[in-house]
Coordinates of C-alpha atoms in Angstrom, one line a residue:
Chain B
X53 CA 48.3 -50.0 -57.1
X54 CA 44.8 -49.5 -55.6
X55 CA 45.1 -53.0 -54.0
X56 CA 48.3 -52.2 -52.2
X57 CA 47.0 -48.9 -51.0
X58 CA 44.0 -50.6 -49.4
X59 CA 46.2 -53.2 -47.8
X60 CA 48.4 -50.5 -46.4
X61 CA 45.3 -48.8 -45.0
X62 CA 44.3 -52.0 -43.2
X63 CA 47.9 -52.3 -42.0
X64 CA 47.7 -48.8 -40.5
X65 CA 44.4 -49.7 -38.7
X66 CA 45.9 -52.9 -37.3
X67 CA 49.0 -51.1 -36.2
X68 CA 46.9 -48.6 -34.3
X69 CA 45.1 -51.4 -32.4
X70 CA 48.3 -53.3 -31.8
X71 CA 48.9 -52.3 -28.2
X72 CA 45.3 -53.2 -27.3
X73 CA 45.8 -56.8 -28.2
X74 CA 46.7 -58.1 -24.7
X75 CA 43.6 -56.3 -23.4
X76 CA 41.4 -58.0 -26.0
X77 CA 43.1 -61.3 -25.2
X78 CA 42.3 -61.3 -21.5
X79 CA 38.9 -62.3 -20.0
X80 CA 38.7 -62.9 -16.3
X81 CA 36.5 -66.0 -16.6
X82 CA 38.8 -67.9 -18.9
X83 CA 41.2 -70.3 -17.2
X84 CA 44.1 -69.4 -19.5
X85 CA 44.0 -65.8 -18.4
X86 CA 43.3 -66.6 -14.8
X87 CA 46.8 -68.2 -14.9
X88 CA 48.9 -65.1 -14.5
X89 CA 52.2 -64.2 -16.1
X90 CA 54.7 -64.1 -13.2
X91 CA 56.8 -61.0 -13.1
X92 CA 60.0 -62.7 -11.9
X93 CA 60.1 -65.5 -14.3
X94 CA 57.8 -65.0 -17.2
X95 CA 60.3 -63.7 -19.8
X96 CA 62.1 -66.6 -21.2
X97 CA 64.5 -67.2 -24.1
X98 CA 64.5 -70.2 -26.3
X99 CA 66.4 -72.0 -23.6
X100 CA 64.3 -73.9 -21.0
X101 CA 63.0 -72.0 -18.1
X102 CA 64.1 -73.8 -14.9
X103 CA 61.8 -74.2 -11.9
X104 CA 63.8 -75.4 -8.8
X105 CA 61.6 -77.6 -6.6
X106 CA 62.2 -78.6 -3.0
X107 CA 60.8 -82.1 -3.5
X108 CA 61.7 -84.0 -0.4
X109 CA 62.5 -83.0 3.2
X110 CA 65.9 -83.6 4.7
X111 CA 67.3 -84.3 8.2
X112 CA 66.7 -87.2 10.5
X113 CA 64.9 -86.5 13.7
X114 CA 64.5 -89.0 16.6
X115 CA 65.0 -89.7 20.2
X116 CA 68.6 -89.3 21.4
X117 CA 70.5 -91.0 24.2
X118 CA 72.7 -88.3 25.6
X119 CA 74.5 -90.8 27.8
X120 CA 77.0 -91.7 25.2
X121 CA 74.5 -92.8 22.7
X122 CA 75.0 -92.8 18.9
X123 CA 73.3 -89.7 17.4
X124 CA 73.2 -91.3 14.0
X125 CA 73.8 -89.8 10.6
X126 CA 71.8 -87.1 8.8
X127 CA 70.4 -86.4 5.3
X128 CA 69.7 -83.4 3.2
X129 CA 66.8 -81.9 1.3
X130 CA 66.1 -83.3 -2.1
X131 CA 65.9 -80.7 -4.8
X132 CA 65.3 -81.1 -8.5
X133 CA 64.6 -78.8 -11.4
X134 CA 61.5 -78.8 -13.6
X135 CA 61.9 -77.3 -17.0
X136 CA 59.5 -75.5 -19.3
X137 CA 60.0 -74.6 -23.0
X138 CA 57.5 -72.2 -24.6
X139 CA 55.6 -73.4 -27.7
X140 CA 54.3 -71.1 -30.4
X141 CA 50.8 -70.7 -31.7
X142 CA 49.4 -68.7 -34.6
X143 CA 46.0 -67.7 -35.8
X144 CA 45.8 -66.8 -39.5
X145 CA 43.1 -64.3 -40.6
X146 CA 42.4 -63.9 -44.3
X147 CA 40.1 -61.3 -45.8
X148 CA 39.2 -60.8 -49.4
X149 CA 39.1 -57.4 -51.0
X150 CA 35.5 -57.7 -51.8
X151 CA 34.7 -58.0 -48.1
X152 CA 36.8 -55.0 -47.4
X153 CA 35.3 -52.9 -50.2
X154 CA 31.8 -53.7 -49.1
X155 CA 32.4 -52.6 -45.5
X156 CA 35.0 -49.8 -45.5
X157 CA 32.5 -47.0 -45.2
X158 CA 29.7 -46.4 -42.8
X159 CA 27.1 -46.1 -45.6
X160 CA 28.1 -49.6 -46.8
X161 CA 28.3 -51.6 -43.6
X162 CA 28.0 -51.0 -39.8
X163 CA 31.4 -52.5 -39.1
X164 CA 34.5 -52.4 -41.2
X165 CA 35.9 -55.8 -42.1
X166 CA 39.3 -55.3 -40.5
X167 CA 37.7 -54.3 -37.1
X168 CA 35.3 -57.2 -37.3
X169 CA 38.1 -59.7 -38.1
X170 CA 40.3 -58.5 -35.3
X171 CA 37.4 -58.9 -32.8
X172 CA 36.4 -62.3 -34.1
X173 CA 39.9 -63.5 -34.4
X174 CA 40.9 -62.5 -30.9
X175 CA 37.8 -64.3 -29.5
X176 CA 38.6 -67.4 -31.6
X177 CA 42.3 -67.5 -30.8
X178 CA 41.7 -67.0 -27.1
X179 CA 39.1 -69.7 -27.2
X180 CA 41.4 -72.1 -29.1
X181 CA 44.2 -71.6 -26.5
X182 CA 41.7 -72.0 -23.6
X183 CA 40.6 -75.3 -25.1
X184 CA 44.2 -76.4 -25.2
X185 CA 44.7 -75.6 -21.6
X186 CA 42.1 -78.2 -20.8
X187 CA 44.2 -80.9 -22.4
X188 CA 47.1 -83.3 -21.6
X189 CA 49.9 -81.4 -23.2
X190 CA 49.9 -83.5 -26.4
X191 CA 47.4 -81.4 -28.4
X192 CA 44.7 -84.1 -28.2
X193 CA 41.3 -82.5 -28.6
X194 CA 39.2 -85.6 -28.5
X195 CA 39.0 -89.3 -29.3
X196 CA 37.0 -90.8 -32.1
X197 CA 34.4 -93.3 -30.8
X198 CA 32.9 -94.3 -34.1
X199 CA 32.9 -93.1 -37.7
X200 CA 29.9 -92.8 -40.1
X201 CA 30.9 -91.5 -43.5
X202 CA 32.7 -88.2 -42.9
X203 CA 31.2 -87.8 -39.4
X204 CA 33.1 -88.7 -36.3
X205 CA 31.2 -89.4 -33.1
X206 CA 33.6 -88.3 -30.3
X207 CA 34.0 -90.0 -27.0
X208 CA 32.8 -88.0 -24.0
X209 CA 34.5 -86.3 -22.3
X210 CA 35.3 -84.0 -23.9
X211 CA 33.2 -85.0 -26.9
X212 CA 33.5 -82.3 -29.6
X213 CA 33.7 -79.4 -27.1
X214 CA 37.4 -78.6 -28.0
X215 CA 36.9 -78.4 -31.7
X216 CA 35.5 -75.5 -33.7
X217 CA 34.0 -75.0 -37.1
X218 CA 36.4 -74.7 -40.0
X219 CA 39.4 -75.7 -37.8
X220 CA 42.1 -77.7 -39.4
X221 CA 42.7 -80.9 -37.4
X222 CA 44.8 -84.0 -37.7
X223 CA 44.1 -87.6 -37.0
X224 CA 46.6 -89.7 -35.1
X225 CA 46.5 -93.3 -34.1
X226 CA 45.7 -94.0 -30.4
X227 CA 49.4 -94.2 -29.4
X228 CA 50.1 -90.8 -31.0
X229 CA 52.7 -92.4 -33.3
X230 CA 51.2 -92.3 -36.7
X231 CA 49.8 -89.2 -38.2
X232 CA 47.1 -90.3 -40.6
X233 CA 46.6 -86.8 -42.1
X234 CA 44.7 -83.6 -41.8
X235 CA 41.2 -82.4 -42.7
X236 CA 39.0 -79.5 -42.1
X237 CA 36.0 -79.4 -39.8
X238 CA 32.8 -78.6 -41.7
X239 CA 30.3 -79.1 -38.8
X240 CA 30.4 -79.4 -35.0
X241 CA 27.6 -80.7 -32.9
X242 CA 28.6 -80.3 -29.2
X243 CA 25.3 -81.8 -28.0
X244 CA 25.6 -84.9 -30.2
X245 CA 29.3 -85.0 -29.7
X246 CA 30.0 -85.2 -33.4
X247 CA 32.2 -83.5 -35.9
X248 CA 32.0 -83.7 -39.6
X249 CA 35.1 -83.2 -41.8
X250 CA 35.7 -82.5 -45.5
X251 CA 37.8 -85.6 -46.2
X252 CA 38.5 -88.4 -43.7
X253 CA 42.3 -89.2 -43.7
X254 CA 43.1 -92.7 -45.0
X255 CA 43.3 -95.3 -42.2
X256 CA 41.2 -93.4 -39.7
X257 CA 39.5 -95.7 -37.3
X258 CA 37.7 -95.8 -34.0
X259 CA 39.9 -94.9 -31.0
X260 CA 42.1 -92.6 -33.1
X261 CA 42.6 -89.2 -31.6
X262 CA 42.2 -85.7 -33.0
X263 CA 45.0 -83.2 -32.6
X264 CA 45.2 -79.5 -33.6
X265 CA 47.0 -78.3 -36.7
X266 CA 50.7 -77.6 -36.7
X267 CA 51.8 -80.7 -34.7
X268 CA 54.0 -83.3 -36.3
X269 CA 55.9 -86.5 -35.5
X270 CA 55.3 -89.0 -32.8
X271 CA 54.3 -87.9 -29.3
X272 CA 53.7 -84.2 -30.2
X273 CA 54.1 -81.6 -27.5
X274 CA 51.6 -78.7 -27.2
X275 CA 50.3 -76.6 -24.3
X276 CA 50.5 -78.2 -20.9
X277 CA 47.0 -78.1 -19.6
X278 CA 45.0 -79.2 -16.6
X279 CA 45.1 -82.9 -17.5
X280 CA 48.9 -82.7 -17.7
X281 CA 49.5 -80.9 -14.4
X282 CA 46.6 -82.4 -12.4
X283 CA 47.4 -86.0 -12.8
X284 CA 48.1 -88.9 -10.4
X285 CA 50.1 -90.8 -13.0
X286 CA 53.3 -92.4 -11.8
X287 CA 54.9 -93.0 -15.2
X288 CA 55.8 -90.6 -18.0
X289 CA 57.4 -87.2 -17.6
X290 CA 56.2 -84.0 -16.0
X291 CA 58.1 -80.8 -16.9
X292 CA 61.2 -82.9 -17.9
X293 CA 61.1 -84.8 -14.5
X294 CA 60.5 -88.6 -14.5
X295 CA 57.2 -89.2 -12.6
X296 CA 58.5 -92.6 -11.5
X297 CA 61.3 -90.9 -9.6
X298 CA 58.9 -88.9 -7.5
X299 CA 55.7 -90.9 -7.7
X300 CA 54.2 -89.3 -4.6
X301 CA 55.5 -85.8 -4.8
X302 CA 54.5 -85.1 -8.4
X303 CA 51.0 -86.8 -8.2
X304 CA 48.0 -84.6 -7.7
X305 CA 45.5 -86.1 -5.2
X306 CA 42.6 -87.8 -7.0
X307 CA 39.1 -88.9 -6.1
X308 CA 37.5 -91.3 -8.4
X309 CA 33.9 -90.3 -9.2
X310 CA 33.1 -93.9 -10.3
X311 CA 30.7 -92.7 -12.9
X312 CA 28.4 -91.5 -10.2
X313 CA 26.9 -88.0 -9.7
X314 CA 28.9 -85.4 -7.9
X315 CA 28.3 -85.7 -4.1
X316 CA 29.3 -83.6 -1.1
X317 CA 31.4 -86.5 0.1
X318 CA 33.5 -86.6 -3.1
X319 CA 34.1 -82.8 -2.8
X320 CA 35.1 -83.1 0.8
X321 CA 37.4 -86.0 0.1
X322 CA 39.2 -83.9 -2.6
X323 CA 39.5 -80.8 -0.5
X324 CA 40.6 -82.8 2.5
X325 CA 43.4 -84.3 0.5
X326 CA 44.8 -80.9 -0.1
X327 CA 44.4 -80.0 3.6
X328 CA 46.2 -83.1 4.7
X329 CA 49.1 -82.6 2.3
X330 CA 49.6 -78.9 2.9
X331 CA 48.2 -78.3 6.4
X332 CA 44.6 -78.0 7.4
X333 CA 44.3 -74.3 6.8
X334 CA 46.0 -74.1 3.4
X335 CA 43.0 -74.3 1.1
X336 CA 42.0 -70.6 1.2
X337 CA 43.4 -70.0 -2.3
X338 CA 41.7 -73.0 -4.0
X339 CA 39.1 -72.6 -6.7
X340 CA 36.8 -75.3 -7.9
X341 CA 37.3 -75.3 -11.7
X342 CA 34.6 -77.3 -13.5
X343 CA 32.3 -77.5 -16.4
X344 CA 28.8 -76.0 -16.7
X345 CA 27.5 -79.6 -16.4
X346 CA 29.0 -80.2 -13.0
X347 CA 28.2 -76.7 -11.8
X348 CA 24.6 -77.5 -12.7
X349 CA 24.9 -80.9 -10.9
X350 CA 26.1 -79.1 -7.8
X351 CA 23.2 -76.7 -7.9
X352 CA 20.9 -79.7 -8.0
X353 CA 22.0 -80.7 -4.5
X354 CA 20.3 -77.5 -3.3
X355 CA 23.2 -76.4 -1.1
X356 CA 24.2 -73.3 -3.0
X357 CA 22.9 -69.9 -4.0
X358 CA 21.7 -70.8 -7.4
X359 CA 22.6 -69.0 -10.7
X360 CA 18.9 -68.5 -11.2
X361 CA 19.0 -66.2 -8.1
X362 CA 22.2 -64.5 -9.2
X363 CA 20.7 -63.8 -12.6
X364 CA 17.9 -61.9 -10.8
X365 CA 15.1 -64.3 -11.7
X366 CA 14.2 -64.6 -8.0
X367 CA 13.2 -61.0 -8.1
X368 CA 14.8 -60.4 -4.7
X369 CA 18.3 -59.7 -5.8
X370 CA 18.4 -56.2 -4.5
X371 CA 17.6 -57.3 -1.0
X372 CA 21.1 -58.0 -0.1
X373 CA 23.5 -57.0 -2.9
X374 CA 26.5 -57.5 -0.7
X375 CA 25.8 -61.2 -0.4
X376 CA 24.1 -61.7 -3.7
X377 CA 27.1 -60.7 -5.7
X378 CA 29.3 -63.1 -3.8
X379 CA 30.9 -66.2 -5.4
X380 CA 29.0 -69.4 -5.9
X381 CA 30.9 -72.0 -3.9
X382 CA 31.4 -75.7 -3.6
X383 CA 31.9 -76.7 0.1
X384 CA 33.1 -73.1 0.6
X385 CA 35.5 -73.1 -2.3
X386 CA 34.7 -70.6 -5.0
X387 CA 33.4 -72.2 -8.3
X388 CA 34.9 -71.1 -11.6
X389 CA 33.1 -72.8 -14.4
X390 CA 33.9 -72.9 -18.1
X391 CA 32.2 -74.1 -21.2
X392 CA 35.6 -75.7 -22.2
X393 CA 36.2 -77.6 -19.0
X394 CA 36.2 -81.4 -18.9
X395 CA 32.5 -82.4 -18.3
X396 CA 33.3 -85.2 -15.9
X397 CA 35.9 -83.5 -13.6
X398 CA 36.1 -81.0 -10.9
X399 CA 39.6 -79.6 -10.4
X400 CA 40.6 -77.9 -7.3
X401 CA 43.4 -75.5 -8.3
X402 CA 45.6 -73.1 -6.3
X403 CA 46.5 -70.7 -9.1
X404 CA 49.1 -69.0 -7.0
X405 CA 51.3 -72.0 -7.9
X406 CA 50.6 -71.8 -11.6
X407 CA 52.2 -69.5 -14.2
X408 CA 52.8 -68.7 -17.8
X409 CA 56.4 -68.7 -19.2
X410 CA 56.1 -66.3 -22.0
X411 CA 58.6 -65.8 -24.8
X412 CA 56.3 -63.8 -27.1
X413 CA 53.2 -61.9 -25.9
X414 CA 50.3 -62.0 -28.3
X415 CA 51.0 -59.7 -31.2
X416 CA 50.7 -59.4 -35.0
X417 CA 53.2 -61.4 -36.9
X418 CA 55.6 -58.8 -38.1
X419 CA 58.2 -58.9 -40.9
X420 CA 60.3 -55.7 -41.0
X421 CA 57.3 -53.7 -39.8
X422 CA 54.8 -55.3 -42.2
X423 CA 51.9 -57.1 -40.6
X424 CA 49.6 -57.5 -43.5
X425 CA 50.6 -59.8 -46.4
X426 CA 49.3 -60.3 -49.9
X427 CA 47.9 -63.6 -51.1
X428 CA 49.2 -64.9 -54.4
X429 CA 47.0 -66.5 -57.0
X430 CA 47.7 -69.7 -58.9
X431 CA 49.2 -67.7 -61.7
X432 CA 51.8 -66.1 -59.5
X433 CA 50.1 -62.8 -59.5
X434 CA 48.4 -61.2 -56.5
X435 CA 45.1 -62.6 -55.4
X436 CA 42.4 -60.2 -54.3
X437 CA 42.8 -60.9 -50.6
X438 CA 45.3 -60.4 -47.8
X439 CA 46.3 -62.2 -44.7
X440 CA 47.5 -61.3 -41.2
X441 CA 48.5 -63.4 -38.2
X442 CA 48.3 -63.4 -34.4
X443 CA 51.2 -65.2 -32.8
X444 CA 52.1 -66.0 -29.2
X445 CA 54.7 -68.2 -27.6
X446 CA 54.4 -69.5 -24.0
X447 CA 53.9 -72.5 -21.8
X448 CA 51.9 -73.2 -18.7
X449 CA 53.7 -74.4 -15.6
X450 CA 52.7 -75.5 -12.1
X451 CA 55.3 -75.5 -9.4
X452 CA 53.3 -77.6 -6.9
X453 CA 51.2 -80.5 -8.2
X454 CA 50.2 -81.5 -4.7
X455 CA 48.6 -78.1 -4.0
X456 CA 45.6 -79.2 -6.0
X457 CA 43.2 -82.1 -6.2
X458 CA 40.7 -83.4 -8.7
X459 CA 37.6 -85.6 -9.0
X460 CA 37.3 -87.4 -12.3
X461 CA 35.0 -90.0 -13.9
X462 CA 31.9 -88.1 -12.7
X463 CA 28.6 -88.9 -14.3
X464 CA 27.5 -86.1 -16.7
X465 CA 24.0 -84.9 -15.9
X466 CA 21.3 -85.7 -18.4
X467 CA 20.4 -83.0 -20.9
X468 CA 24.0 -82.2 -21.9
Chain G
X101 CA 33.5 -103.8 9.3
X102 CA 33.8 -100.1 9.8
X103 CA 37.3 -98.7 10.2
X104 CA 38.1 -97.7 13.8
X105 CA 38.5 -94.1 14.6
X106 CA 41.2 -92.9 16.9
X107 CA 40.5 -89.4 18.2
X108 CA 43.4 -87.1 18.5
X109 CA 44.7 -86.8 22.1
X110 CA 45.7 -83.2 21.5
X111 CA 43.1 -80.6 22.3
X112 CA 43.4 -77.6 20.0
X113 CA 41.8 -74.5 21.4
X114 CA 40.2 -72.1 18.9
X115 CA 37.7 -69.3 18.9
X116 CA 34.2 -70.7 19.0
X117 CA 30.8 -69.1 18.9
X118 CA 27.2 -70.3 18.7
X119 CA 24.5 -68.6 16.8
X120 CA 22.0 -66.7 19.0
X121 CA 18.8 -68.6 19.6
X122 CA 16.8 -65.8 17.9
X123 CA 18.6 -66.4 14.6
X124 CA 18.4 -70.2 15.0
X125 CA 14.6 -69.9 15.4
X126 CA 14.3 -67.6 12.4
X127 CA 16.3 -69.9 10.2
X128 CA 14.3 -72.9 11.4
X129 CA 11.1 -71.2 10.6
X130 CA 12.3 -70.1 7.1
X131 CA 13.7 -73.5 6.2
X132 CA 11.6 -76.0 8.1
X133 CA 12.6 -79.2 9.7
X134 CA 13.8 -82.6 8.5
X135 CA 12.5 -86.1 9.2
X136 CA 14.2 -86.0 12.6
X137 CA 12.6 -82.7 13.6
X138 CA 15.9 -80.9 13.3
X139 CA 16.2 -77.7 11.3
X140 CA 17.0 -78.0 7.5
X141 CA 19.3 -75.0 7.9
X142 CA 21.6 -73.8 10.6
X143 CA 24.3 -71.2 11.1
X144 CA 27.7 -72.3 12.4
X145 CA 30.9 -70.5 13.3
X146 CA 33.8 -71.7 11.2
X147 CA 36.1 -72.5 14.1
X148 CA 33.3 -74.4 15.9
X149 CA 32.1 -76.7 13.1
X150 CA 34.3 -79.8 13.2
X151 CA 34.4 -82.8 11.0
X152 CA 36.4 -86.0 10.8
X153 CA 39.3 -86.1 8.4
X154 CA 41.3 -89.3 8.2
X155 CA 44.5 -90.1 6.3
X156 CA 48.2 -89.2 6.2
X157 CA 48.7 -85.8 7.7
X158 CA 51.8 -83.8 6.9
X159 CA 52.3 -81.0 9.5
X160 CA 54.5 -78.1 8.6
X161 CA 56.1 -75.3 10.4
X162 CA 55.5 -71.6 9.6
X163 CA 58.2 -71.8 6.9
X164 CA 56.5 -74.8 5.2
X165 CA 59.1 -77.3 6.4
X166 CA 57.7 -80.7 7.3
X167 CA 57.8 -81.3 11.0
X168 CA 55.6 -84.5 11.4
X169 CA 53.8 -87.1 9.3
X170 CA 51.1 -89.2 10.9
X171 CA 48.3 -91.5 9.7
X172 CA 45.3 -90.8 11.9
X173 CA 41.8 -89.4 12.0
X174 CA 41.5 -85.8 13.2
X175 CA 38.5 -83.8 14.2
X176 CA 39.2 -80.4 12.5
X177 CA 37.2 -77.4 11.4
X178 CA 35.1 -78.4 8.4
X179 CA 35.1 -75.0 6.7
X180 CA 37.4 -72.2 6.1
X181 CA 37.7 -69.3 7.0
X182 CA 37.5 -70.2 10.6
X183 CA 36.5 -66.7 11.6
X184 CA 33.3 -66.5 9.6
X185 CA 29.7 -67.5 10.0
X186 CA 28.6 -70.3 7.6
X187 CA 25.1 -71.3 6.6
X188 CA 24.6 -75.1 6.3
X189 CA 21.8 -77.2 4.9
X190 CA 20.9 -80.7 6.1
X191 CA 21.3 -83.5 3.5
X192 CA 19.6 -86.8 4.1
X193 CA 21.8 -90.0 4.5
X194 CA 20.9 -91.2 1.0
X195 CA 22.7 -88.2 -0.4
X196 CA 25.9 -90.0 0.7
X197 CA 25.0 -93.3 -0.9
X198 CA 24.7 -96.5 1.0
X199 CA 27.0 -97.3 4.0
X200 CA 28.8 -99.8 1.7
X201 CA 29.3 -97.2 -1.0
X202 CA 30.4 -94.7 1.6
X203 CA 33.0 -97.1 2.9
X204 CA 34.2 -98.0 -0.5
X205 CA 34.6 -94.4 -1.5
X206 CA 36.0 -93.0 1.6
X207 CA 38.3 -95.7 3.0
X208 CA 41.9 -94.9 2.2
X209 CA 45.0 -96.9 2.7
X210 CA 48.0 -95.0 4.0
X211 CA 51.2 -96.8 4.8
X212 CA 49.3 -100.1 4.9
X213 CA 46.7 -98.7 7.3
X214 CA 43.0 -98.6 6.4
X215 CA 41.5 -95.4 7.5
X216 CA 38.1 -93.7 7.2
X217 CA 38.9 -90.5 5.3
X218 CA 35.6 -88.8 6.2
X219 CA 34.8 -90.7 9.4
X220 CA 31.8 -92.9 10.0
X221 CA 28.8 -93.0 7.6
X222 CA 26.4 -90.1 8.3
X223 CA 23.4 -92.4 9.1
X224 CA 21.3 -89.4 10.2
X225 CA 22.4 -87.3 7.2
X226 CA 24.8 -84.3 7.7
X227 CA 24.9 -80.6 7.3
X228 CA 26.7 -79.3 4.3
X229 CA 28.1 -75.8 3.4
X230 CA 25.7 -73.4 1.7
X231 CA 27.1 -70.0 2.1
X232 CA 29.9 -68.1 3.9
X233 CA 28.8 -64.8 5.4
X234 CA 31.5 -62.4 4.1
X235 CA 31.6 -59.4 1.8
X236 CA 32.6 -59.7 -1.9
X237 CA 36.1 -58.5 -0.8
X238 CA 36.2 -61.4 1.7
X239 CA 35.7 -59.3 4.8
X240 CA 33.8 -60.3 7.9
X241 CA 30.0 -59.7 8.0
X242 CA 28.3 -59.9 11.4
X243 CA 25.4 -62.4 11.8
X244 CA 22.1 -60.8 11.2
X245 CA 18.6 -62.2 11.0
X246 CA 18.0 -60.5 7.6
X247 CA 21.0 -62.0 5.9
X248 CA 20.4 -65.5 7.2
X249 CA 16.7 -65.4 6.4
X250 CA 17.5 -64.2 2.8
X251 CA 20.0 -66.9 2.2
X252 CA 17.8 -69.7 3.5
X253 CA 14.8 -68.5 1.5
X254 CA 17.0 -68.1 -1.6
X255 CA 18.4 -71.6 -1.4
X256 CA 15.0 -73.1 -0.7
X257 CA 13.4 -71.2 -3.5
X258 CA 16.0 -72.2 -6.0
X259 CA 15.8 -75.9 -4.9
X260 CA 12.2 -76.0 -6.0
X261 CA 12.9 -74.6 -9.5
X262 CA 12.8 -77.1 -12.4
X263 CA 16.1 -78.4 -13.7
X264 CA 15.6 -76.6 -17.0
X265 CA 15.3 -73.3 -15.3
X266 CA 18.6 -73.8 -13.3
X267 CA 20.3 -74.9 -16.5
X268 CA 18.9 -72.0 -18.4
X269 CA 20.2 -69.5 -15.8
X270 CA 23.8 -70.9 -16.2
X271 CA 23.5 -70.7 -20.0
X272 CA 22.2 -67.1 -19.7
X273 CA 25.2 -66.2 -17.6
X274 CA 27.5 -67.5 -20.3
X275 CA 25.7 -65.6 -23.0
X276 CA 25.9 -62.4 -20.9
X277 CA 29.7 -62.9 -20.3
X278 CA 30.3 -63.2 -24.0
X279 CA 28.1 -60.2 -24.8
X280 CA 29.9 -58.1 -22.1
X281 CA 33.2 -59.0 -23.6
X282 CA 32.0 -58.1 -27.1
X283 CA 30.8 -54.8 -25.9
X284 CA 34.0 -53.9 -24.2
X285 CA 36.0 -54.9 -27.3
X286 CA 33.7 -52.8 -29.5
X287 CA 34.4 -49.8 -27.3
X288 CA 38.2 -50.3 -27.6
X289 CA 38.2 -51.1 -31.3
X290 CA 35.8 -48.3 -32.3
X291 CA 38.2 -45.8 -30.6
X292 CA 41.3 -47.3 -32.2
X293 CA 39.9 -47.8 -35.7
X294 CA 38.3 -44.4 -35.9
X295 CA 41.6 -42.8 -34.8
X296 CA 43.4 -44.7 -37.6
X297 CA 41.3 -43.4 -40.4

């Protein structure tokens, strides 16, 4: 009886915090939350959300001979429809009764367990989703370069950046056809680009890929991230459209970094591609989304107000606060950097063309008003622990792939 | 062989300004001069600073409809916004690689036509964007000696710092961001959890 009362107390506390979850979820320097929900289209049912696209211009212009000449035939605008289906994600949090008993009063602990777990879980869930938004829409978090015992050395980029400690992962073959099995991450070394797992699935070999938990079958579908939307591929599908049908219109302009360091020339090439495609003045909404590594590389060129100044280490910050608090920029385009971003890319994004199709805002998983659930022991009786879940269902879309550009294959500066 | 450049025959008029000599002198004193005796730093008006951009241009009308497509090299404003002052810093030619590398990287082929996407190789180096003079809300800030002087000295000072210091500052910012978020969350959760007891 005592156990249920405590669980109910925790449930009451979680219920109280429920309407604050979206607030805890958002952080303005996280790409996922920079991509806004769009008021007109964000609420979607289980049917696909449709994004009508004006893909190709119509009409035939030309010189006319008005002295009885043939004016020729016309043509119409080509429209097509991109489609998006939300995918669901969950984050399960399990707390033992001992942890709760040891922290449910101020004299026992500074923070109560439920509060601490909500805080930690929100940070972790948001981080997990932000890692997914860096990916190619198939849930791939990295590629195994080599295996030593139960340690995978991961190919860089992204190395082991998109994996976290204690995460359950799955190993697929390189073609994403065969699921070799799942395992738990017992150690992550982002500097050495290694992850260690509790048990290597049978058949795992170099060039296999790591995907997140919950995916199944061949060619799994997860969150459509930057690598999905910012691609110059001319095969495959993009939001249910065949890329081969519109090889130019659906391709994002690309600059190949050729494994060289980031240069002003490469940046100008990328920005200019957007200017040429959209008009010379249409780059005012761009941001340069990149990793801390490439941000650092750009600082090395000595053409920007460095973070070291913005942090105040120059000791002159108060001289001109108006300027000092301004954005760091790359050829005039504001830089947004992220610890999760691909280390060898700079993506120029116009986020006014990006959105989130949301079926379920982040919330506690709820069954008939109950949000905290007991755990059962091997005997069938209750275990001295409880579990709650965060869930959300959404997908990321981009209505104009040509409104951005990207530089890839950049050298990663030493020391990272 | 370098790709040929065909300048646009159409003259586009736009608002142009030049920085006053007093400011140019101050910026030159603060930043020094390069191997050609030219200033390391300079201040330019957005609408007056032009650069070559070659490739396939798609011109649109005010509604976004395509009105013209052309493969050509145009001399257009290098930076946006056009109506702001921008501080630039000179970079030596080696910053752009060798002429061969430049040609390999910047030559594009559009409709079967080879075209220099960034114009000719900058054999005397080029000036690159450092800072746009505008408020944090994106509003115009007039050109002042104090602002330019501060920017030039800040960039120069930072350029002399060791790599590890630059990297450390970026890492410190990330730590601060995480800490700020945690503190905000604590405020929210403390309020909610104490109310629930």
